Coordinates of C-alpha atoms in Angstrom, one line a residue:
Chain A
M1 CA 31.6 -37.5 27.0
R2 CA 30.0 -37.2 23.6
A3 CA 27.1 -39.4 24.7
R4 CA 26.6 -37.1 27.7
S5 CA 26.5 -33.9 25.6
V6 CA 24.0 -35.5 23.3
S7 CA 21.9 -36.5 26.2
I8 CA 22.0 -32.9 27.7
F9 CA 21.0 -31.6 24.3
Y10 CA 18.1 -34.2 24.2
D11 CA 17.0 -33.3 27.7
L12 CA 17.0 -29.6 27.1
L13 CA 15.5 -29.4 23.6
I14 CA 13.7 -32.6 22.7
A15 CA 12.5 -34.4 25.7
P16 CA 9.9 -31.9 26.9
F17 CA 8.1 -32.3 23.6
I18 CA 8.5 -36.1 23.5
E19 CA 7.3 -36.6 27.0
F20 CA 4.4 -34.2 27.2
E21 CA 1.5 -34.0 24.9
F22 CA 0.5 -30.5 25.9
M23 CA 4.0 -29.3 24.9
R24 CA 3.6 -30.9 21.4
R25 CA 0.2 -29.3 21.0
A26 CA 1.5 -25.9 22.1
L27 CA 4.4 -26.2 19.6
V28 CA 2.0 -27.1 16.7
G29 CA -0.3 -24.3 17.6
A30 CA 2.4 -21.7 18.0
C31 CA 4.0 -22.8 14.8
A32 CA 0.8 -22.5 12.9
L33 CA 0.4 -18.9 14.2
A34 CA 3.9 -18.0 13.4
L35 CA 3.7 -19.3 9.8
A36 CA 0.6 -17.3 8.9
G37 CA 1.7 -14.4 11.0
S38 CA 5.0 -13.7 9.3
P39 CA 3.7 -12.6 5.9
L40 CA 0.9 -10.7 7.5
G41 CA 3.4 -9.0 9.8
V42 CA 5.6 -8.1 6.8
F43 CA 2.7 -6.4 5.1
L44 CA 1.6 -4.6 8.3
L45 CA 5.2 -3.4 8.6
L46 CA 5.4 -2.3 4.9
R47 CA 2.0 -0.5 5.2
R48 CA 3.2 1.3 8.3
M49 CA 0.4 -0.4 10.2
S50 CA 2.5 -2.1 12.9
L51 CA 0.4 -0.4 15.6
T52 CA -2.8 -1.1 13.7
G53 CA -2.3 -4.8 14.5
D54 CA -2.1 -3.9 18.1
A55 CA -5.2 -1.8 18.0
M56 CA -7.1 -4.6 16.2
A57 CA -6.1 -7.0 18.8
H58 CA -7.7 -4.8 21.4
A59 CA -10.8 -4.4 19.3
I60 CA -11.5 -8.1 19.3
L61 CA -12.0 -8.2 23.1
P62 CA -15.7 -7.2 23.4
G63 CA -16.7 -9.8 20.8
A64 CA -14.8 -12.5 22.6
A65 CA -16.3 -11.3 25.9
V66 CA -19.9 -11.5 24.6
G67 CA -19.1 -15.0 23.3
Y68 CA -17.8 -15.9 26.8
L69 CA -20.8 -14.3 28.5
I70 CA -23.1 -16.4 26.5
A71 CA -21.3 -19.7 26.3
G72 CA -18.4 -19.6 28.7
L73 CA -14.9 -20.6 27.5
S74 CA -16.2 -22.0 24.2
L75 CA -14.1 -21.9 21.1
P76 CA -16.8 -21.2 18.5
A77 CA -18.7 -18.6 20.5
M78 CA -15.6 -16.6 21.4
T79 CA -14.2 -17.0 17.8
I80 CA -17.4 -15.8 16.2
G81 CA -17.7 -12.9 18.7
G82 CA -14.0 -11.9 18.2
L83 CA -14.3 -12.0 14.4
A84 CA -17.5 -9.9 14.4
A85 CA -16.0 -7.3 16.7
G86 CA -12.7 -7.1 14.9
L87 CA -14.2 -6.9 11.4
S88 CA -16.7 -4.3 12.4
V89 CA -14.1 -2.1 14.0
A90 CA -11.9 -2.4 10.9
L91 CA -14.9 -1.7 8.6
L92 CA -16.2 1.2 10.7
S93 CA -12.9 2.9 11.0
G94 CA -12.4 2.5 7.3
L95 CA -15.8 4.1 6.6
V96 CA -15.3 6.9 9.1
A97 CA -11.9 7.7 7.6
R98 CA -13.5 7.8 4.2
F99 CA -16.6 9.9 5.0
T100 CA -15.5 12.2 7.8
A101 CA -12.6 14.5 8.3
L102 CA -10.9 12.0 10.6
R103 CA -7.9 10.1 9.3
E104 CA -7.7 6.4 9.5
D105 CA -5.4 6.3 12.6
A106 CA -7.6 8.6 14.6
S107 CA -10.8 6.8 13.7
L108 CA -9.3 3.4 14.4
A109 CA -7.9 4.7 17.8
G110 CA -11.4 5.9 18.7
F111 CA -13.1 2.6 17.9
Y112 CA -10.5 0.3 19.5
L113 CA -10.5 2.3 22.7
M114 CA -14.3 2.1 22.9
S115 CA -14.1 -1.6 22.0
L116 CA -11.5 -2.4 24.7
A117 CA -13.4 -0.6 27.5
L118 CA -16.6 -2.3 26.4
G119 CA -14.8 -5.7 26.4
V120 CA -13.4 -5.3 30.0
T121 CA -16.8 -4.1 31.2
I122 CA -18.6 -7.1 29.7
L123 CA -16.0 -9.5 31.1
S124 CA -16.5 -8.1 34.6
L125 CA -20.2 -8.9 34.4
R126 CA -19.4 -12.5 34.8
G127 CA -16.4 -14.6 35.6
S128 CA -13.3 -14.2 37.7
S129 CA -10.0 -12.6 37.1
V130 CA -8.7 -16.0 36.0
D131 CA -11.1 -15.8 33.0
L132 CA -10.0 -12.3 32.2
L133 CA -6.4 -13.5 32.3
H134 CA -7.2 -16.3 29.9
V135 CA -8.7 -13.9 27.4
L136 CA -5.9 -11.3 27.8
F137 CA -3.0 -13.7 27.8
G138 CA -4.3 -17.0 26.4
N139 CA -3.2 -20.4 27.4
V140 CA -1.0 -22.1 24.9
L141 CA -0.5 -25.1 27.1
A142 CA -4.2 -26.0 27.2
L143 CA -5.0 -26.2 23.5
D144 CA -7.6 -28.9 22.8
E145 CA -8.1 -30.8 19.6
D146 CA -10.7 -28.4 18.2
T147 CA -8.6 -25.3 18.9
L148 CA -5.6 -26.9 17.3
L149 CA -7.5 -27.7 14.2
F150 CA -8.8 -24.2 14.1
L151 CA -5.4 -22.7 14.4
A152 CA -4.0 -25.0 11.6
G153 CA -7.0 -24.2 9.4
V154 CA -6.7 -20.5 9.8
S155 CA -3.0 -20.7 9.1
T156 CA -3.5 -22.8 5.9
F157 CA -6.3 -20.5 4.7
T158 CA -4.3 -17.4 5.4
L159 CA -1.3 -18.6 3.3
L160 CA -3.6 -19.6 0.4
A161 CA -5.5 -16.3 0.5
L162 CA -2.3 -14.3 0.6
A163 CA -0.9 -16.2 -2.3
V164 CA -4.0 -15.2 -4.3
G165 CA -4.1 -11.6 -3.1
Y166 CA -0.3 -11.0 -3.0
R167 CA 0.2 -8.9 -6.1
A168 CA -2.8 -6.7 -5.6
L169 CA -1.9 -6.2 -1.9
A170 CA 1.7 -5.3 -2.8
M171 CA 0.6 -2.8 -5.4
E172 CA -2.0 -1.3 -3.0
T173 CA 0.8 -0.8 -0.6
L174 CA 3.4 0.4 -3.1
D175 CA 1.3 2.7 -5.2
P176 CA -2.4 2.9 -4.4
G177 CA -3.1 5.7 -6.8
F178 CA -1.8 3.7 -9.7
L179 CA -3.7 0.5 -8.7
S180 CA -6.9 2.4 -8.4
S181 CA -6.3 4.0 -11.8
V182 CA -6.0 0.6 -13.6
S183 CA -8.3 -1.7 -11.6
K184 CA -10.8 -2.1 -8.8
A185 CA -8.6 -4.6 -7.0
G186 CA -7.4 -2.1 -4.3
G187 CA -10.5 -2.2 -2.1
P188 CA -10.9 -6.0 -2.1
A189 CA -7.2 -6.4 -1.5
Q190 CA -7.4 -4.1 1.5
V191 CA -10.5 -5.8 2.9
L192 CA -9.0 -9.3 2.4
F193 CA -5.8 -8.2 4.2
L194 CA -7.6 -6.7 7.2
S195 CA -9.9 -9.7 7.5
L196 CA -6.9 -12.0 7.5
V197 CA -5.2 -9.9 10.2
V198 CA -8.4 -10.1 12.3
L199 CA -8.8 -13.8 11.7
N200 CA -5.2 -14.5 12.8
L201 CA -5.5 -12.3 15.8
V202 CA -8.7 -14.2 16.8
A203 CA -6.9 -17.5 16.3
G204 CA -3.9 -16.1 18.2
F205 CA -5.8 -15.1 21.2
H206 CA -6.7 -18.7 22.1
A207 CA -3.0 -19.4 22.4
L208 CA -1.3 -16.2 23.3
G209 CA -4.2 -14.0 24.3
T210 CA -5.5 -10.8 22.7
L211 CA -2.5 -8.7 23.9
L212 CA 0.3 -11.0 22.8
A213 CA -1.2 -12.4 19.6
V214 CA 0.0 -9.4 17.7
G215 CA 3.6 -10.0 19.0
I216 CA 4.2 -13.1 17.0
M217 CA 3.0 -11.2 13.9
I218 CA 5.0 -8.0 14.2
L219 CA 8.2 -8.8 16.1
P220 CA 9.5 -11.4 13.6
A221 CA 8.6 -9.2 10.6
A222 CA 10.3 -6.1 12.1
S223 CA 13.4 -8.2 12.8
A224 CA 13.4 -9.7 9.3
R225 CA 13.3 -6.2 7.8
L226 CA 16.7 -5.6 9.4
W227 CA 18.2 -8.6 7.6
S228 CA 16.9 -8.2 4.1
P229 CA 15.3 -5.5 2.0
D230 CA 13.7 -8.2 -0.3
I231 CA 10.1 -8.9 0.4
T232 CA 10.3 -12.7 -0.2
R233 CA 13.4 -13.1 1.9
M234 CA 11.9 -10.9 4.6
T235 CA 8.8 -13.2 4.8
L236 CA 10.9 -16.3 4.9
I237 CA 13.2 -14.9 7.6
A238 CA 10.2 -13.7 9.6
A239 CA 8.7 -17.2 9.4
V240 CA 12.0 -18.8 10.6
I241 CA 12.3 -16.3 13.5
G242 CA 8.6 -16.9 14.4
L243 CA 9.0 -20.7 14.4
V244 CA 12.3 -20.7 16.4
S245 CA 10.9 -18.2 18.9
S246 CA 7.8 -20.5 19.4
A247 CA 9.9 -23.5 20.1
A248 CA 12.5 -21.6 22.2
G249 CA 9.8 -19.7 24.2
L250 CA 8.0 -23.0 25.0
L251 CA 11.3 -24.6 26.1
L252 CA 12.2 -21.7 28.3
S253 CA 8.8 -21.6 29.9
Y254 CA 9.1 -25.4 30.6
H255 CA 12.6 -25.3 32.1
F256 CA 12.1 -22.1 34.2
N257 CA 8.4 -22.7 35.0
L258 CA 7.3 -19.4 33.5
P259 CA 4.1 -18.6 31.5
P260 CA 4.6 -19.7 27.8
G261 CA 2.8 -16.9 25.9
P262 CA 4.9 -14.0 27.2
L263 CA 8.1 -16.1 26.8
I264 CA 7.4 -16.9 23.1
V265 CA 6.9 -13.2 22.5
L266 CA 10.0 -12.3 24.6
T267 CA 12.1 -14.7 22.6
A268 CA 11.0 -13.0 19.5
G269 CA 11.8 -9.8 21.2
G270 CA 15.3 -11.1 21.9
W271 CA 15.8 -11.8 18.2
H272 CA 14.6 -8.4 17.5
V273 CA 17.2 -6.8 19.7
V274 CA 19.9 -8.9 18.1
S275 CA 18.6 -7.9 14.7
M276 CA 18.6 -4.2 15.6
I277 CA 22.3 -4.4 16.4
F278 CA 23.7 -6.9 13.9
G279 CA 21.1 -6.8 11.1
L280 CA 22.8 -6.9 7.7
S281 CA 20.2 -4.5 6.1
G282 CA 19.9 -1.4 8.3
G283 CA 21.1 -2.8 11.7
Y284 CA 23.0 -0.4 13.9
L285 CA 26.5 -1.8 13.1
R286 CA 25.8 -1.5 9.4
R287 CA 25.0 2.1 9.8
L288 CA 28.4 3.0 11.3
P289 CA 30.6 4.8 8.7
P290 CA 32.3 2.4 6.4
R291 CA 36.1 2.5 6.1
R292 CA 36.4 2.9 2.3
H293 CA 34.0 4.0 -0.3
L294 CA 33.7 2.6 -3.8
E295 CA 34.7 4.2 -7.1
A296 CA 31.3 4.4 -8.7
Chain B
M1 CA -10.4 13.2 -36.7
S2 CA -12.8 11.8 -34.1
A3 CA -12.9 13.0 -30.5
A4 CA -11.2 11.0 -27.8
L5 CA -12.8 13.0 -25.0
R6 CA -15.8 15.2 -24.9
I7 CA -16.3 17.5 -21.9
H8 CA -19.8 18.7 -21.3
D9 CA -20.3 21.7 -19.0
L10 CA -18.0 20.1 -16.4
T11 CA -17.9 21.4 -12.9
L12 CA -15.5 19.8 -10.5
A13 CA -15.6 21.0 -6.9
Y14 CA -14.2 20.4 -3.4
D15 CA -16.8 20.9 -0.7
R16 CA -19.1 22.6 -3.3
H17 CA -16.5 25.3 -4.2
P18 CA -15.9 24.9 -7.9
V19 CA -12.3 24.4 -9.0
V20 CA -13.2 23.7 -12.6
H21 CA -16.3 25.7 -13.5
H22 CA -18.6 25.0 -16.4
L23 CA -15.9 23.7 -18.8
S24 CA -16.9 22.4 -22.2
G25 CA -14.7 21.2 -25.1
E26 CA -13.6 18.4 -27.2
I27 CA -10.2 16.7 -27.3
E28 CA -9.4 15.0 -30.6
Q29 CA -7.8 11.6 -30.9
G30 CA -4.0 12.0 -31.3
A31 CA -4.1 15.5 -29.9
L32 CA -1.1 16.8 -27.9
L33 CA -2.7 19.3 -25.4
A34 CA -1.0 21.4 -22.8
V35 CA -3.0 22.6 -19.8
C36 CA -1.7 25.8 -18.3
G37 CA -2.8 28.3 -15.8
P38 CA -2.2 29.7 -12.3
N39 CA -1.8 27.6 -9.1
G40 CA -5.2 26.6 -7.9
G41 CA -6.6 27.0 -11.4
G42 CA -8.0 23.5 -11.6
K43 CA -5.4 21.9 -13.9
S44 CA -4.7 18.8 -11.8
T45 CA -8.4 18.7 -10.8
L46 CA -9.4 18.5 -14.4
L47 CA -7.1 15.5 -15.0
K48 CA -8.6 13.8 -11.9
G49 CA -12.0 14.4 -13.4
I50 CA -11.0 13.0 -16.8
V51 CA -9.5 9.8 -15.2
G52 CA -12.6 9.4 -13.0
A53 CA -10.8 9.9 -9.6
L54 CA -13.1 12.8 -8.8
Q55 CA -16.8 12.7 -9.5
P56 CA -18.1 15.8 -11.2
I57 CA -20.6 17.9 -9.3
G58 CA -22.1 19.0 -12.6
G59 CA -21.8 18.1 -16.3
K60 CA -19.8 15.1 -17.5
V61 CA -16.8 13.7 -19.2
E62 CA -17.5 11.4 -22.2
R63 CA -14.6 9.0 -22.7
L64 CA -14.9 7.9 -26.3
A65 CA -11.5 6.5 -27.0
C66 CA -11.5 4.0 -24.0
D67 CA -13.0 3.5 -20.6
A68 CA -11.7 5.3 -17.5
R69 CA -9.4 2.5 -16.3
A70 CA -7.6 2.2 -19.6
I71 CA -6.4 5.8 -19.3
A72 CA -2.8 6.1 -18.3
Y73 CA -2.4 8.8 -15.6
L74 CA 0.7 10.1 -13.9
P75 CA -0.3 12.2 -11.0
Q76 CA 1.7 15.2 -9.9
A77 CA 3.0 13.7 -6.7
A78 CA 2.6 10.0 -7.4
D79 CA 2.1 8.5 -4.0
V80 CA 4.6 5.8 -4.5
D81 CA 6.0 4.4 -1.3
R82 CA 9.7 4.6 -2.2
S83 CA 10.8 2.5 0.8
F84 CA 8.8 -0.5 -0.5
P85 CA 11.1 -3.4 -1.4
I86 CA 10.6 -3.8 -5.1
D87 CA 13.1 -3.5 -8.0
V88 CA 12.8 -1.4 -11.1
F89 CA 11.9 -4.4 -13.3
D90 CA 8.9 -5.4 -11.2
M91 CA 7.8 -1.8 -10.8
V92 CA 7.8 -1.2 -14.5
A93 CA 6.2 -4.7 -15.2
M94 CA 3.1 -3.6 -13.3
G95 CA 2.2 -1.5 -16.3
H96 CA 1.0 -4.9 -17.6
W97 CA -1.6 -5.1 -14.8
R98 CA -4.6 -4.9 -17.1
S99 CA -3.5 -7.9 -19.0
I100 CA -2.0 -10.0 -16.1
G101 CA -4.3 -9.0 -13.3
W102 CA -4.2 -10.5 -9.8
F103 CA -1.9 -13.5 -10.5
G104 CA -1.2 -13.9 -14.2
G105 CA 2.4 -14.5 -15.1
L106 CA 4.4 -12.5 -17.6
S107 CA 4.8 -14.0 -21.1
K108 CA 8.1 -13.9 -22.9
T109 CA 6.9 -11.0 -25.1
Q110 CA 5.6 -9.2 -22.1
R111 CA 9.0 -9.6 -20.4
A112 CA 10.7 -8.3 -23.5
R113 CA 8.4 -5.3 -23.6
V114 CA 9.4 -4.5 -20.0
F115 CA 13.1 -4.5 -20.9
D116 CA 12.3 -2.4 -24.0
A117 CA 10.4 0.2 -21.9
I118 CA 13.2 0.4 -19.4
A119 CA 15.6 0.9 -22.3
S120 CA 13.5 3.6 -23.9
V121 CA 13.7 5.7 -20.7
G122 CA 17.5 5.1 -20.6
L123 CA 17.6 2.9 -17.5
T124 CA 19.1 -0.3 -18.9
G125 CA 21.2 -1.9 -16.2
F126 CA 18.9 -0.6 -13.4
E127 CA 16.5 -3.6 -13.6
D128 CA 17.6 -5.1 -10.3
R129 CA 18.0 -1.8 -8.4
P130 CA 15.5 -1.3 -5.6
I131 CA 13.4 1.8 -6.3
G132 CA 14.5 3.3 -3.0
T133 CA 18.0 3.8 -4.4
L134 CA 16.8 5.9 -7.4
S135 CA 17.1 9.6 -7.7
G136 CA 14.0 11.8 -8.3
G137 CA 14.7 12.0 -12.1
Q138 CA 15.3 8.2 -12.3
M139 CA 12.1 7.5 -10.5
Q140 CA 10.2 9.7 -12.9
R141 CA 11.8 7.7 -15.8
V142 CA 10.6 4.5 -14.1
L143 CA 7.1 5.9 -14.0
F144 CA 7.3 6.8 -17.6
A145 CA 8.4 3.3 -18.5
R146 CA 5.4 1.9 -16.7
L147 CA 3.2 4.3 -18.6
L148 CA 4.7 3.0 -21.8
L149 CA 3.6 -0.6 -21.0
Q150 CA 0.0 0.5 -20.3
D151 CA -0.4 1.0 -24.0
A152 CA -3.1 3.5 -23.3
P153 CA -5.0 5.5 -26.0
I154 CA -5.2 8.4 -23.6
I155 CA -2.3 9.5 -21.5
L156 CA -2.5 12.2 -18.8
L157 CA 0.6 13.7 -17.2
D158 CA 0.5 16.1 -14.3
E159 CA 3.6 18.4 -14.2
P160 CA 5.8 15.5 -15.2
F161 CA 9.0 17.6 -15.5
N162 CA 9.1 19.3 -12.2
A163 CA 12.5 19.2 -10.6
I164 CA 13.9 17.2 -13.5
D165 CA 17.1 18.1 -15.3
Q166 CA 17.1 19.3 -18.9
R167 CA 18.5 16.1 -20.4
T168 CA 15.9 14.0 -18.8
V169 CA 13.2 16.4 -19.9
S170 CA 14.2 16.2 -23.5
E171 CA 14.5 12.4 -23.3
L172 CA 11.0 12.1 -21.8
L173 CA 9.7 14.6 -24.4
E174 CA 10.9 12.2 -27.1
L175 CA 8.6 9.6 -25.6
V176 CA 5.7 12.1 -25.7
A177 CA 6.5 12.7 -29.4
R178 CA 6.5 9.0 -30.0
W179 CA 3.1 8.7 -28.4
R180 CA 1.9 11.4 -30.6
S181 CA 3.1 9.6 -33.7
E182 CA 1.3 6.5 -32.5
K183 CA -1.9 8.6 -32.5
R184 CA -2.3 8.5 -28.7
T185 CA -4.1 11.4 -27.1
V186 CA -1.7 13.1 -24.6
I187 CA -2.7 15.8 -22.1
V188 CA 0.0 17.4 -20.0
V189 CA -0.3 19.9 -17.2
L190 CA 2.7 22.3 -17.5
H191 CA 4.0 25.5 -16.0
D192 CA 6.9 26.1 -18.4
L193 CA 5.3 28.2 -21.1
D194 CA 8.4 28.2 -23.3
L195 CA 8.3 24.5 -23.4
V196 CA 4.6 24.6 -24.2
R197 CA 5.2 27.0 -27.1
R198 CA 8.0 24.8 -28.5
V199 CA 6.3 21.4 -28.2
F200 CA 2.6 21.5 -27.8
P201 CA 0.3 22.4 -30.7
Q202 CA -2.8 22.8 -28.6
T203 CA -3.2 24.6 -25.2
L204 CA -6.0 25.0 -22.7
L205 CA -5.6 28.0 -20.4
L206 CA -7.5 27.3 -17.3
A207 CA -8.1 29.6 -14.3
R208 CA -11.1 27.9 -12.8
E209 CA -13.0 29.1 -15.9
K210 CA -11.7 28.3 -19.4
I211 CA -9.8 31.4 -20.4
A212 CA -8.8 30.1 -23.9
W213 CA -8.6 26.8 -25.7
G214 CA -7.1 26.3 -29.1
P215 CA -3.8 26.6 -31.0
T216 CA -1.0 27.4 -28.6
S217 CA 0.2 30.6 -30.2
E218 CA -3.3 32.1 -30.0
V219 CA -4.0 30.9 -26.5
L220 CA -0.8 32.1 -24.9
R221 CA -1.3 35.7 -25.9
P222 CA -0.5 38.4 -23.3
E223 CA -4.1 39.4 -22.8
N224 CA -5.2 35.8 -22.1
L225 CA -2.3 35.3 -19.6
L226 CA -3.2 38.5 -17.9
S227 CA -6.8 37.5 -17.4
A228 CA -5.7 34.1 -16.2
R229 CA -3.5 35.8 -13.6
R230 CA -6.5 37.8 -12.3
M231 CA -8.2 34.7 -11.1
V232 CA -9.0 35.0 -7.4
E233 CA -7.4 32.0 -5.7
A234 CA -9.3 32.0 -2.4
F235 CA -12.7 30.5 -2.1
D236 CA -15.4 33.0 -1.3
R237 CA -17.0 31.8 1.9
E238 CA -20.1 33.8 1.2
A239 CA -20.4 32.6 -2.3
H240 CA -23.9 32.2 -3.6
E241 CA -25.1 29.2 -5.4
C242 CA -24.2 29.2 -9.0
E243 CA -27.2 29.8 -11.2
R244 CA -25.6 29.6 -14.6
A245 CA -27.7 27.5 -16.9
A246 CA -26.3 24.1 -17.7

């Protein structure tokens, strides 16, 4: 009996990864994205920029499309194109917000919509709808050696860079007026942060596609906020949710023969729903009136 | 006494409409100066000009006591994101930014100074509280504690006592008195003229133009207050270019 339950456990959770190399690669790639994505997601959330992540993900498209137009499904071409497009949209919308009457949200919305339309147009110049699907939804089951190294490299670099910029970024989020009155760190911290977001979205779109790459960033962070108000714990919880969702999403996709990218994000979404109801720090059940109040 | 700040024919403007118009004067080291005047009279704008957050459209501010980033500045509505997950200790500790920078740690003495600053604003025991749980007055005390750590030769406060109870005001005023005894230059924008008369030896009455600047009892005379009240608040859309000589 016991041996049988162990073997069911093995078949369900372990075997797919042992038996198939593409599953192992997918797991490593998704975990790399989730690890770097969790602190970025936490900061996007704290800066009330959850939707900015989404907009940036769209903004990457024309760059990746130009890369694709020139070199086909090539990792360096699409990466460089995506980075260039993402960073220029981030930069341009920052400049427009600074030098015109438009606020950051309106200028970013303007640029990402233009960017998205341009991207779809460029993609239609060449290639089939299969290619479009690859860019929009990625293919985590077809990660080659180079892509995997790229994902791991981006993840490592992101965590190191965040460790360096953490305090300035936190201050810039918490009290930008104060930071700018005592130092010039605010601008560089903001640029560093946005660049890391773009870099991770570009890395993410190889695995999950432009549209879902932002999911593995935001969903775990938003869920983590419902479990702890502490920024360190929030980041750790987000990382755990991201990692578990990656593994669980891949397994579900394997067993039910469904596309892996959406299932990873859906699993993270499942955690999010659970967190919204049961979260210890601001979940719905916690918000119900308590029975007794304290003395002081 | 040497000057901490020298203001030369300073004009600060939004969209070319002057808010502070041809202001000149000198603020001595160790001065305790109140800036009074009607709404829209340029008080907050003047502080922004002094701290360098707003570039002058004409004239200049000479900062003799320290460079702009060493000035401690508490804006009127500090844009602190109160929902940010940080506790009182860490918030106050950021007053050490200029010595610890991007990733320096706090030394033992620096930690002790954080606790001291929290104690001097009467918030001992609040160190671990998230800032989101503080009341308005408590938050203002936290910001004062952070100012204490900045150890600045020039301190600018923009209406620091708005919506704050009497007890807190008098406790915070003790800190102001302490800064004065430490020969720091303190400039405070205030509406409460009684408070200004009681505590501040020097006053600048500002209504876009300088109405009067000097000892408080002379500045806050009825005729000065009356002419300050006459300031036209609205911009004149048809205004001609100012041709006053620099």
